[in-house]
Coordinates of C-alpha atoms and ligand atoms in Angstrom, one line a residue:
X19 CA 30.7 8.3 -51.6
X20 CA 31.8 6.1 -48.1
X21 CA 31.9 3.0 -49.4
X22 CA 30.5 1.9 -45.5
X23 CA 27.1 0.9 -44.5
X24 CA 24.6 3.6 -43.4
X25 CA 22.7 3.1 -39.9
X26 CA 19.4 3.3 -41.7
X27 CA 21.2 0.9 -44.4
X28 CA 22.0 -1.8 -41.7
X29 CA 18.5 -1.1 -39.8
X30 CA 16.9 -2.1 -43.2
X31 CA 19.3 -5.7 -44.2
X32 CA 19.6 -6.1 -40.5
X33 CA 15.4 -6.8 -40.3
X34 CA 16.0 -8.9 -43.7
X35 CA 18.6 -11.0 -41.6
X36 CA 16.6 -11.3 -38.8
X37 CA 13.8 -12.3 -40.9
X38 CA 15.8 -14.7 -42.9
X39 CA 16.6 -16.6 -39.5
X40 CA 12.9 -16.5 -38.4
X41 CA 12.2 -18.3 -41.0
X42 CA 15.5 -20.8 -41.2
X43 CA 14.1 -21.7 -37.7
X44 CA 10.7 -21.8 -38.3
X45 CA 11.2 -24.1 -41.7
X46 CA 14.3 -25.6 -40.5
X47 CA 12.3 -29.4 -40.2
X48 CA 12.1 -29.8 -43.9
X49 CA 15.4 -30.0 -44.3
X50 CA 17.5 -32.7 -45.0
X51 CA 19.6 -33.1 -41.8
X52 CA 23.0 -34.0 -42.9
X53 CA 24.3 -31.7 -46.3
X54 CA 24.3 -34.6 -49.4
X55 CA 27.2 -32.5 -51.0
X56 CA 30.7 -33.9 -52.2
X57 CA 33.8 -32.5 -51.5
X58 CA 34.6 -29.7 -53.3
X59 CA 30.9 -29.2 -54.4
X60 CA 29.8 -25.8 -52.6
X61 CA 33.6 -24.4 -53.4
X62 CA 33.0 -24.8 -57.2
X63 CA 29.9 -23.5 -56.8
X64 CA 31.3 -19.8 -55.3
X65 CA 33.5 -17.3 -57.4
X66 CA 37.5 -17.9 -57.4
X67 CA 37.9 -13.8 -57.3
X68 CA 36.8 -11.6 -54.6
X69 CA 34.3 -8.7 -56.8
X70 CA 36.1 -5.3 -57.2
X71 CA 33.1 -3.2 -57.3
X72 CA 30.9 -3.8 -54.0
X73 CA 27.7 -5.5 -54.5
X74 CA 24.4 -5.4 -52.4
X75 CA 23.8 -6.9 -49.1
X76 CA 20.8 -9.0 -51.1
X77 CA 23.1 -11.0 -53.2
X78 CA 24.9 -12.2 -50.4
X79 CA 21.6 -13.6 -48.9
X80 CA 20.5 -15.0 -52.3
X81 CA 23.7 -17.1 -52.4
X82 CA 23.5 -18.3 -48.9
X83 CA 20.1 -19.5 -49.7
X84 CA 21.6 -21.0 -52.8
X85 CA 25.2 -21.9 -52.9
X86 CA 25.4 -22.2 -49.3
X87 CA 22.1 -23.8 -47.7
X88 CA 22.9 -27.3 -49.7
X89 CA 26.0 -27.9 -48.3
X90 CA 24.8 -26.8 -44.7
X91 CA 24.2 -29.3 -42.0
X92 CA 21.3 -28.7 -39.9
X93 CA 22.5 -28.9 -36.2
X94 CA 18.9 -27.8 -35.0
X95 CA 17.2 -30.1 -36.8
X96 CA 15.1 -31.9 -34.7
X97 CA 16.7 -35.0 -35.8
X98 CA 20.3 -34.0 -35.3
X99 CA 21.5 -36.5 -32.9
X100 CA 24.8 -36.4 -34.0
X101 CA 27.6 -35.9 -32.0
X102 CA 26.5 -34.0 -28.6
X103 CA 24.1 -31.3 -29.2
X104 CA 25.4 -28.1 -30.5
X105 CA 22.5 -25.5 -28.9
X106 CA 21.5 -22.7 -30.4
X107 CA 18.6 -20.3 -29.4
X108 CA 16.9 -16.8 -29.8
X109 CA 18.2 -15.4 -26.9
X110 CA 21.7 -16.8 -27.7
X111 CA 21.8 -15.4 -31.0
X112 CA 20.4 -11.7 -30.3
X113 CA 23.3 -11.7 -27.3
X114 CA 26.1 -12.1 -30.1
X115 CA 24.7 -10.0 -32.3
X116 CA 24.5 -7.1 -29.8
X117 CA 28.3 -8.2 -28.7
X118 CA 28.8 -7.8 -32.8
X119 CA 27.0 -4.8 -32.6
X120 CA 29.3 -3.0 -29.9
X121 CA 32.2 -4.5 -31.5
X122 CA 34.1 -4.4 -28.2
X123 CA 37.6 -6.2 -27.5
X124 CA 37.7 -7.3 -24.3
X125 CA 41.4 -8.4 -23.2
X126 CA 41.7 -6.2 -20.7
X127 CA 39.5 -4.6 -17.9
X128 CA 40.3 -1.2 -19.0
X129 CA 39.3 -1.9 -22.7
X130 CA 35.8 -2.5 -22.0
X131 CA 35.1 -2.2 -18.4
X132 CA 31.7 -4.0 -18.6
X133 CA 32.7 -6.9 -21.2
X134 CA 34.8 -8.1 -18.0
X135 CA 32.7 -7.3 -15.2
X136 CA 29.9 -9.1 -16.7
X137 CA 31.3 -12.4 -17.4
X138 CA 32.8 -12.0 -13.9
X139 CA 28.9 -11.9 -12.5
X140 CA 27.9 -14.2 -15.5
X141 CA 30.2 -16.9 -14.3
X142 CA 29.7 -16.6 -10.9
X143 CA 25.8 -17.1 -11.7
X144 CA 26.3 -20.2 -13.8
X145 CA 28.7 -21.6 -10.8
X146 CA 25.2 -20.7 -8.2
X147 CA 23.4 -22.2 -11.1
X148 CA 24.9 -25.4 -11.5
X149 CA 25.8 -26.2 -7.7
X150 CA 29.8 -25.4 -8.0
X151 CA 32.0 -24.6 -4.9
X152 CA 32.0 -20.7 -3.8
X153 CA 35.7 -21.7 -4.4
X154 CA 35.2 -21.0 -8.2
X155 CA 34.1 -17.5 -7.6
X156 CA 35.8 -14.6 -8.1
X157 CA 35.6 -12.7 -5.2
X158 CA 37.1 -16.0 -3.8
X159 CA 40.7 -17.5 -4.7
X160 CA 39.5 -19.0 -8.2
X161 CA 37.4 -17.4 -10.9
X162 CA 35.9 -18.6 -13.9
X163 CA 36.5 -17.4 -17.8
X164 CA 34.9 -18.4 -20.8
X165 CA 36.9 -20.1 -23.3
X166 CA 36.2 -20.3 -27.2
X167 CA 36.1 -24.5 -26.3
X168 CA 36.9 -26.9 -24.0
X169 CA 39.9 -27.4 -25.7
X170 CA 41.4 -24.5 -24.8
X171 CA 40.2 -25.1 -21.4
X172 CA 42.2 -28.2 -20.8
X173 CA 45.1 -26.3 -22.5
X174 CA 45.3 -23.8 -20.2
X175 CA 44.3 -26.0 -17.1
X176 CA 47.4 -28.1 -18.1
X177 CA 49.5 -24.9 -18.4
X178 CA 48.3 -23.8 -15.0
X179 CA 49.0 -27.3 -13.7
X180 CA 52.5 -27.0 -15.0
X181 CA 53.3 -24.1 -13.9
X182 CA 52.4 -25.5 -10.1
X183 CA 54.7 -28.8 -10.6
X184 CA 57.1 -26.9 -11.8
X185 CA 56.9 -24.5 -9.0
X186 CA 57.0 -21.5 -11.4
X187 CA 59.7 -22.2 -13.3
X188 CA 58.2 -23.4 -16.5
X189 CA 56.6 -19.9 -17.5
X190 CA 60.9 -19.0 -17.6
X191 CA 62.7 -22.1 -18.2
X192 CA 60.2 -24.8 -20.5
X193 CA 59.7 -27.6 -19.8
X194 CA 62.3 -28.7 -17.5
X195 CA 61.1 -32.4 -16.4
X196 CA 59.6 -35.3 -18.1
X197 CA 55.9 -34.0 -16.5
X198 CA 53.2 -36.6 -17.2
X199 CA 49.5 -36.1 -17.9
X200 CA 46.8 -39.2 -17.2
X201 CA 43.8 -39.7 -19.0
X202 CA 41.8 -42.5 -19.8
X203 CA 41.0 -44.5 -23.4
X204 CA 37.7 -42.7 -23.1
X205 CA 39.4 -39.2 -22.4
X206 CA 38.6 -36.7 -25.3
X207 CA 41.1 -35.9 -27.5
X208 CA 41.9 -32.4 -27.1
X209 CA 43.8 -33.5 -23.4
X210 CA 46.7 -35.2 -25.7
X211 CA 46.6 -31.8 -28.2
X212 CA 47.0 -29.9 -25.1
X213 CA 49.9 -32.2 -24.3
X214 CA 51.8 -31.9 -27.7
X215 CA 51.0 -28.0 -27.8
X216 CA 52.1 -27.4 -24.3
X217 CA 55.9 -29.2 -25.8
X218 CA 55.2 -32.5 -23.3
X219 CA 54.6 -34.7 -26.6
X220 CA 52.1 -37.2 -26.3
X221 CA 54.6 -40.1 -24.8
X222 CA 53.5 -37.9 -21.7
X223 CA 50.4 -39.3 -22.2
X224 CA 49.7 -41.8 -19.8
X225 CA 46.8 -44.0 -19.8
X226 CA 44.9 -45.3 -16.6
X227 CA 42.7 -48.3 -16.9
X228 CA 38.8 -47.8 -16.9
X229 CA 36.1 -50.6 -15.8
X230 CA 34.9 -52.4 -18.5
X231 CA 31.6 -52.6 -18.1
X232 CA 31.1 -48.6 -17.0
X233 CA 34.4 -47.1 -18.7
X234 CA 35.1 -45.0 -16.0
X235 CA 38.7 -44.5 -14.4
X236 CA 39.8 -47.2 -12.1
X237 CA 41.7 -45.0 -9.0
X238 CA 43.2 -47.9 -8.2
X239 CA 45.7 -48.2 -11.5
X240 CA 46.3 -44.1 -11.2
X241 CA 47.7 -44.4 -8.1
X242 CA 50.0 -46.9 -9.4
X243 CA 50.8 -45.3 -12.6
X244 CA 51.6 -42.2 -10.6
X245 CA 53.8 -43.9 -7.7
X246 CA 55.6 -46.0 -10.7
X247 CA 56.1 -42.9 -12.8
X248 CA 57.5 -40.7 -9.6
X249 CA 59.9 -43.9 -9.0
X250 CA 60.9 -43.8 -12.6
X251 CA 61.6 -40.0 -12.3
X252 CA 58.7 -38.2 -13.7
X253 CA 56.8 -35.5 -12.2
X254 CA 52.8 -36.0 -12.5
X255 CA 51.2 -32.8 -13.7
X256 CA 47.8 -33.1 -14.1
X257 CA 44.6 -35.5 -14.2
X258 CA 41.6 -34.9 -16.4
X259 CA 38.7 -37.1 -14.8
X260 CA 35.9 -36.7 -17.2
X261 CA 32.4 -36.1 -16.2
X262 CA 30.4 -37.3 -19.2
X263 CA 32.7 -38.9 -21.8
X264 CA 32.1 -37.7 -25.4
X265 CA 32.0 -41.3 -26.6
X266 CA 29.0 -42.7 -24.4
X267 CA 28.5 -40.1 -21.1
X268 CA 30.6 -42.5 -18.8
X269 CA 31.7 -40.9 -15.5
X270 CA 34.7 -41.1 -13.8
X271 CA 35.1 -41.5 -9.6
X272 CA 36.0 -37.7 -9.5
X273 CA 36.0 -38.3 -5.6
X274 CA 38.0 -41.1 -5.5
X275 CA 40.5 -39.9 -8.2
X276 CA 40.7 -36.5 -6.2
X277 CA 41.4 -38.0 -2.9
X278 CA 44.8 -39.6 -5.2
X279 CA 45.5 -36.7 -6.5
X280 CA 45.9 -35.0 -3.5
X281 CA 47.9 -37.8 -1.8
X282 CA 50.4 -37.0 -4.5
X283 CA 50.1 -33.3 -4.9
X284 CA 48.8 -33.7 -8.5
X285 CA 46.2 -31.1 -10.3
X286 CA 42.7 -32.4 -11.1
X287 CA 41.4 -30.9 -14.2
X288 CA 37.8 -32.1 -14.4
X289 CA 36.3 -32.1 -18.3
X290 CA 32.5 -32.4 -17.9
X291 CA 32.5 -30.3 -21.2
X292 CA 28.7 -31.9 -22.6
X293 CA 27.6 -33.7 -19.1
X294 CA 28.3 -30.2 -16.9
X295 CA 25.4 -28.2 -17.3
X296 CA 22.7 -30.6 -16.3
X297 CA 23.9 -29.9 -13.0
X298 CA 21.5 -26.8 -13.9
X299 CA 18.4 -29.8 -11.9
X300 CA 19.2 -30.7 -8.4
X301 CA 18.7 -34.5 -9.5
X302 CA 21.6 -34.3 -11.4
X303 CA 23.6 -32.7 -9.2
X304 CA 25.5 -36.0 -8.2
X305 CA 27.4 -34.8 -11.4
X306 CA 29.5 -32.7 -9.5
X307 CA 30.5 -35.4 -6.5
X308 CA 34.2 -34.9 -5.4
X309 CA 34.3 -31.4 -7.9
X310 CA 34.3 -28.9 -4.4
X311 CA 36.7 -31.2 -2.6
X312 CA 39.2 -32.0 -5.3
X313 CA 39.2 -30.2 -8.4
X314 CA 41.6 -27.9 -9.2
X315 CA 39.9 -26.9 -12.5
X316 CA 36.7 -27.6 -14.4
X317 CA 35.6 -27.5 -17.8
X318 CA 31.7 -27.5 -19.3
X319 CA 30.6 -26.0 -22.2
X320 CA 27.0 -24.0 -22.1
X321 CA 27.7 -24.1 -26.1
X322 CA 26.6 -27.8 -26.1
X323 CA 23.6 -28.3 -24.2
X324 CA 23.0 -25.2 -22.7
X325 CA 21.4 -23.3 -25.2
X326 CA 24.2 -20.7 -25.9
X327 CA 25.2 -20.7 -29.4
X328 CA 28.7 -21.3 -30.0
X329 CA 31.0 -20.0 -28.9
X330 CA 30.9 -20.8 -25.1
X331 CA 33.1 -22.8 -23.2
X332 CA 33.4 -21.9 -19.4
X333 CA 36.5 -22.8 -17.1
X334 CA 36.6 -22.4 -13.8
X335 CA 39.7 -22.7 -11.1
X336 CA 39.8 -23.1 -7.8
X337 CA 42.6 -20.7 -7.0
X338 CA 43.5 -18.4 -10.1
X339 CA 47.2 -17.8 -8.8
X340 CA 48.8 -20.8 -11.2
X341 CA 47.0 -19.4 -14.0
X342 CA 48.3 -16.0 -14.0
X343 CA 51.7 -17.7 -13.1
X344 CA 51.1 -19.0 -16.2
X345 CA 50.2 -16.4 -18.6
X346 CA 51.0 -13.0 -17.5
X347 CA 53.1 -11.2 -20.1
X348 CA 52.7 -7.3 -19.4
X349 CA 54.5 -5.6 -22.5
X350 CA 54.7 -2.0 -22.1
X351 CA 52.0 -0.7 -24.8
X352 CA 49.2 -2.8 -22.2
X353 CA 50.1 -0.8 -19.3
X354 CA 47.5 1.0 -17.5
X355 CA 46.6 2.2 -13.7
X356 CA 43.5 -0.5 -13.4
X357 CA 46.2 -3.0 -14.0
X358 CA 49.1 -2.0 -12.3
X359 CA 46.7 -1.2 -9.4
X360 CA 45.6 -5.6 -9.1
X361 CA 41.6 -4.4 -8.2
X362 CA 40.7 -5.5 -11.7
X363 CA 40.7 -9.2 -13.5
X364 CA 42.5 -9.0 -17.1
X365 CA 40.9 -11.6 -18.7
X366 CA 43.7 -11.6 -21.2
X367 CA 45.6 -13.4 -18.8
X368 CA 43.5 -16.5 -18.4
X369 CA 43.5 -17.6 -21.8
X370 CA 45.8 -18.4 -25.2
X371 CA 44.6 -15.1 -27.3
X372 CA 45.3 -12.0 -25.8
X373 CA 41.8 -10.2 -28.0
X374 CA 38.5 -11.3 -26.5
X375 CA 34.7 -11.4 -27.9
X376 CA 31.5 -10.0 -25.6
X377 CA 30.7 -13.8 -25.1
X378 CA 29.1 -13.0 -21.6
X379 CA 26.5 -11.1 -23.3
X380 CA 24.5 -14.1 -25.1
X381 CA 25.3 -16.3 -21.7
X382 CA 23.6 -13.8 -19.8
X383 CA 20.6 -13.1 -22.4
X384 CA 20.2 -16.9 -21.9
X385 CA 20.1 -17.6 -18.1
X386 CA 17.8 -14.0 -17.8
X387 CA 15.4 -15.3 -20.9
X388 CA 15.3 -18.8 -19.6
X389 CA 15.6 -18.2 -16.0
X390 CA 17.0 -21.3 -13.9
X391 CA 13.7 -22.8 -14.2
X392 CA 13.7 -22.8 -18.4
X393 CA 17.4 -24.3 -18.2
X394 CA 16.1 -26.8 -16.4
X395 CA 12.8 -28.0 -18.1
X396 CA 15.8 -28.0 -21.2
X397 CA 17.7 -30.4 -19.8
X398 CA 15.0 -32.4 -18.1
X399 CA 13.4 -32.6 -21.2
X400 CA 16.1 -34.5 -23.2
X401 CA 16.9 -36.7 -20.5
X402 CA 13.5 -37.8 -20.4
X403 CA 13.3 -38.7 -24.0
X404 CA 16.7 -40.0 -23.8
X405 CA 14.8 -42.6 -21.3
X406 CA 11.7 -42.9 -23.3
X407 CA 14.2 -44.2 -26.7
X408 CA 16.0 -46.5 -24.3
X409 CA 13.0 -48.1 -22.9
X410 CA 11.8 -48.6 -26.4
X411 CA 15.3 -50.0 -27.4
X412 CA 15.2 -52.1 -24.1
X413 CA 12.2 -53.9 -25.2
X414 CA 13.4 -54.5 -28.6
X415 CA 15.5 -58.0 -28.7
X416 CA 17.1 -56.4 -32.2
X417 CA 19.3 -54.1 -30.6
X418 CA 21.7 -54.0 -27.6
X419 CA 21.5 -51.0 -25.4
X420 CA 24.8 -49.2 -23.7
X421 CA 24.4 -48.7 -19.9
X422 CA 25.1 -46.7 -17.8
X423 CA 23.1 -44.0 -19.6
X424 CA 22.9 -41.4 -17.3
X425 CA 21.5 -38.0 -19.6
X426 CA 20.6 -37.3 -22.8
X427 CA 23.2 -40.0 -25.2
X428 CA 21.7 -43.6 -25.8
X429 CA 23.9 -45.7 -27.5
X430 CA 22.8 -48.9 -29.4
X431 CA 24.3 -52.2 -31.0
X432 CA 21.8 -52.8 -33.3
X433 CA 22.2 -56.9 -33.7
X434 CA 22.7 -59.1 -36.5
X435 CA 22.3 -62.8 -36.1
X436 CA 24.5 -65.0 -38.6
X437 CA 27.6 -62.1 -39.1
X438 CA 30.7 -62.3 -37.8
X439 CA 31.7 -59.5 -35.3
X440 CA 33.5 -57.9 -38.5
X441 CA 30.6 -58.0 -40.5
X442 CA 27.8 -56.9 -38.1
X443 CA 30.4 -53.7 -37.4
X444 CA 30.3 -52.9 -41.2
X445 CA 26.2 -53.6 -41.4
X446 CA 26.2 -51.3 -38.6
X447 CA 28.0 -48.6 -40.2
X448 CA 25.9 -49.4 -43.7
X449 CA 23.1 -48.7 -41.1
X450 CA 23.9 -45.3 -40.1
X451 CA 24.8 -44.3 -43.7
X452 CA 21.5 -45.0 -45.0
X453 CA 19.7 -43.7 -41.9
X454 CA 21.9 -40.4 -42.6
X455 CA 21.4 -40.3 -45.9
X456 CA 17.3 -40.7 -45.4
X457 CA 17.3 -36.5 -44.8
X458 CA 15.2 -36.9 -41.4
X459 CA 18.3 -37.6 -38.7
X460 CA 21.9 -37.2 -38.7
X461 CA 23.5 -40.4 -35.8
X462 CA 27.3 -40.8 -35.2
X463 CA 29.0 -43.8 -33.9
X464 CA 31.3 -44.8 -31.5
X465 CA 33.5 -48.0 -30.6
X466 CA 32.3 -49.3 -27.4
X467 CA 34.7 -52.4 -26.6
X468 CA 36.0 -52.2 -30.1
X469 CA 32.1 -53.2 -31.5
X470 CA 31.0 -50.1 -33.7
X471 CA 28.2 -48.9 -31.5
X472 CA 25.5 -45.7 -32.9
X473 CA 25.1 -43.0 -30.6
X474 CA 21.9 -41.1 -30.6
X475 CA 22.3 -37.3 -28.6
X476 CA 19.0 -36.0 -27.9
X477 CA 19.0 -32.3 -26.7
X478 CA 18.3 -30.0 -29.6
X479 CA 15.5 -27.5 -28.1
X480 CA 13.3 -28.1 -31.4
X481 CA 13.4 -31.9 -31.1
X482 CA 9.5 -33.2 -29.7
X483 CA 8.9 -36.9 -28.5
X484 CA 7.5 -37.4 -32.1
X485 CA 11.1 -37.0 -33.8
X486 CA 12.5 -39.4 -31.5
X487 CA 9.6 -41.7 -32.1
X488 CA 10.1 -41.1 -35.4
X489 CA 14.2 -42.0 -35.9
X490 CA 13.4 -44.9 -33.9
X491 CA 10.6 -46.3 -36.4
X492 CA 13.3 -45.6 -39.1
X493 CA 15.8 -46.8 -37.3
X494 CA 14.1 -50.6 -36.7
X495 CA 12.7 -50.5 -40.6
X496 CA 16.2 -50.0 -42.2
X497 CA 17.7 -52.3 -39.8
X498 CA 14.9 -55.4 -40.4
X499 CA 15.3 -54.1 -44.1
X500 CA 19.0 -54.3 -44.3
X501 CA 19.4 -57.6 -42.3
X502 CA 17.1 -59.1 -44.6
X503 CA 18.9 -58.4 -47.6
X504 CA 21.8 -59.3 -45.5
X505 CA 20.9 -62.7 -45.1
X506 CA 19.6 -62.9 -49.1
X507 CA 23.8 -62.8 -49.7
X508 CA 25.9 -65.8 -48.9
X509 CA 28.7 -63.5 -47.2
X510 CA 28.8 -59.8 -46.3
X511 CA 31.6 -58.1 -48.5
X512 CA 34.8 -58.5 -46.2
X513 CA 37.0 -55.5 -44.9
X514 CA 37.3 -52.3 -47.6
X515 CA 39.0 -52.6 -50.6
X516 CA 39.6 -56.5 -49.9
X517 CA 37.7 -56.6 -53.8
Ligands
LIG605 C1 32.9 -32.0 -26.8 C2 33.9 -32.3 -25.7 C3 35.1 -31.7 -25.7 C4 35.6 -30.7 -26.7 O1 34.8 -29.6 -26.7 P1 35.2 -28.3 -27.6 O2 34.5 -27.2 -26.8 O3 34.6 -28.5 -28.9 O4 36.6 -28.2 -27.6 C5 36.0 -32.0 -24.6 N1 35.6 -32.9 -23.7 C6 34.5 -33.6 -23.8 C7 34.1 -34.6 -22.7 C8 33.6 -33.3 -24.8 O5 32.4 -34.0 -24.9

């Protein structure tokens, strides 16, 4: 007998699956938000030998709701406010599980004419969508992809941007200079992995200044990095200006840092990765100030806050050429006529993989179920708690509240009279334990001028005024609770391990 799932087989555990998300989402608020498990827990817990004999689809949900649900954390939980939001939605979900469903591989037009064609239209929706140049379209010099993450975005921006300093020699020849890179202190990481993977190292690294008090760039100190750098003999590559840092939403001059870039020929990669999308309301369009004039590239991710489930980072480029210069390879067994004739995009060639998932298809179930006016209530609706919870936090003399806040991230000090610096950062982080540990919220925390600062992300679609309302009640009772027995003790336990 075919050892293979029958149609009417996967039409019957396909409804149970279906089902068994229905009600994951519909139950999903009783759950504790962060998993309580130890390391190693959920592994112990699962067979060390794969089964010889195949077993039915039924035990494999049984253990998920066993074995597996414990040491899951809830990312739409209403009181996930952890991190940036990680969006998921029904329209999202359906739109993978069709792309699972036609099992396609996408890397090249002719292997799935409509897997490319779509995200070609998908994309240049999104860029109508959120305001972006007609530069990033297509059927204009540029063109947009989707990426698995912005990390590989800013990887293959800076491979792109190489490949333009270089004037096309690096693709042949490596890395031939000492190319630079500049970020900021509040860059995210993945711009100094991009750097070690693309062979630069992270020496290449090179830090610009930011304002203190708003943590953005200061254009000033990159154009003097990059005219002392040039005089020192290194060639500038590329700039990442971010557009809603992932430690508090902070926004660099994108204008002003373009108008330096182009003075010295250097490529702007802009990483608006979480902040992007809200561009999606014409109030927040000021997002995108200096992207049509300047930017070379630019990164945001409609898998944060734009309801489409991961997977779904989106880069666009305003003039494709660099990137093909890039990452072209043709090896023989890829040849085809819609190739070799240049009237077709190979997405192949605009990203590190050569195979490719359908990811269009659950962008485009979102935008058509949500229509631009359902992406927008989204967003507005997030920001608008986001201001409710700083208001609150605003009026509270027990906590210290980060601005700028521009979207849907408040970040708060909460305060502790009588501690040193060093102890209030430890209470602080004692604070968010407990808070995580309560089951009903998960917070991170930052470092905002080196005092441990929690960040609170609201844009989960399932999270209501009330759950804010509610981490925010929690969130002043621990605290009061905590300083008290705080200022019970003579002296808060010094640094880790100091006994
Ligand atoms: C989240 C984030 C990233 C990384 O996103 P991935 O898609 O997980 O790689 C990059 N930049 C910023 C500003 C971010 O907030």
């Amino acid at each position: 007998m075919s050892p293979h799932m029958t149609p009417e087989e996967f039409r019957h555990h396909g409804k149970q699956v279906v089902d068994w998300i229905a009600d994951y989402l519909a139950g999903i608020e009783s759950r504790p938000v962060v998993s309580p498990v130890r390391p190693g827990e959920i592994r112990g817990a699962l067979p060390a030998h794969p089964p010889e004999r195949g077993e039915p689809f039924e035990s494999v949900l049984a253990d998920l709701e066993r074995v597996l649900l414990p040491g899951i954390t809830h990312w739409q939980h209403p009181g996930f406010f952890g991190y940036f939001p990680s969006n998921s939605s029904g329209p999202a979900i359906l739109g993978d599980l069709l792309s699972s469903g036609l099992g396609v591989q996408g890397m090249l037009w002719v292997t799935s004419p409509a897997c490319t064609e779509l995200e070609t239209v998908v994309l240049d929706w999104l860029a109508e969508l959120l305001g972006l140049p007609d530069r990033f379209r297509t059927d204009a010099a540029g063109g947009g992809v989707i990426q698995d993450s912005a990390s590989s975005a800013c990887l293959v921006a800076l491979l792109a941007a190489l490949h333009r300093a270089g004037g096309g020699r690096v693709a042949a020849e490596g890395v031939d200079r000492r190319y630079t890179l500049y970020v900021t202190s509040q860059t995210h990481s993945s711009l100094e992995k991009a750097a070690r993977i693309a062979g630069l190292g992270a020496a290449a690294v090179r830090v610009v200044d930011v304002d203190p008090r708003t943590l953005a760039m200061d254009p000033g100190h990159l154009r003097a990095l990059l005219a002392g750098d040039e005089a020192a003999g290194a060639a500038p590559a590329m700039v990442c200006a971010t557009v809603g840092t992932t430690s508090t939403t902070a926004v660099d001059p994108v204008a002003a840092i373009g108008a330096v870039c182009r003075e010295r020929g250097v490529w702007l990669h802009v990483d608006a990765a979480y902040a992007g999308v809200a561009a999606v309301c014409p109030e927040f369009r000021w997002l995108n100030d200096g992207v049509a004039e300047y930017a070379d590239s630019y990164a945001t991710n409609p898998h944060k806050w734009l309801l489409t489930t991961f997977d779904c980072g989106v880069l666009w480029t305003a003039d494709r050429a660099p990137l093909l210069g890039a990452l072209s390879i043709l090896p023989e067994y890829l040849r085809n006529a819609a190739t070799d004739s240049g009237s077709v995009v190979d997405y192949r060639d605009w990203q590190v993989p050569l195979g490719r998932r359908f990811r269009a298809l659950k962008l485009w179930s979102v935008i058509r179920w949500y229509g631009a006016e359902g992406l927008r209530a989204h967003i507005r609706k997030g920001v608008a708690l986001a201001g409710e919870l700083a208001r609150w936090i605003t009026a509270d003399p027990g906590f210290e509240l980060h601005e700028p806040r521009p979207l849907g991230l408040v970040c708060v000090r909460p305060l502790w009279p009588g501690l040193t610096e060093e102890e209030a950062d430890e209470a602080t982080l004692r604070l968010m334990e407990l808070l995580n540990a309560s089951g009903t919220m998960c917070l991170t925390h930052t470092r905002i001028a080196g005092r441990v600062t929690l960040r609170i992300a609201i844009g989960a679609p399932a999270t209501e005024r009330r759950h804010v309302a509610q981490a925010w009640a929690r969130l002043r009772r621990e605290h009061a609770a905590l300083r008290a027995a705080l200022a019970g003790r003579p002296r808060v336990r010094k640094g880790r391990g100091s006994g």
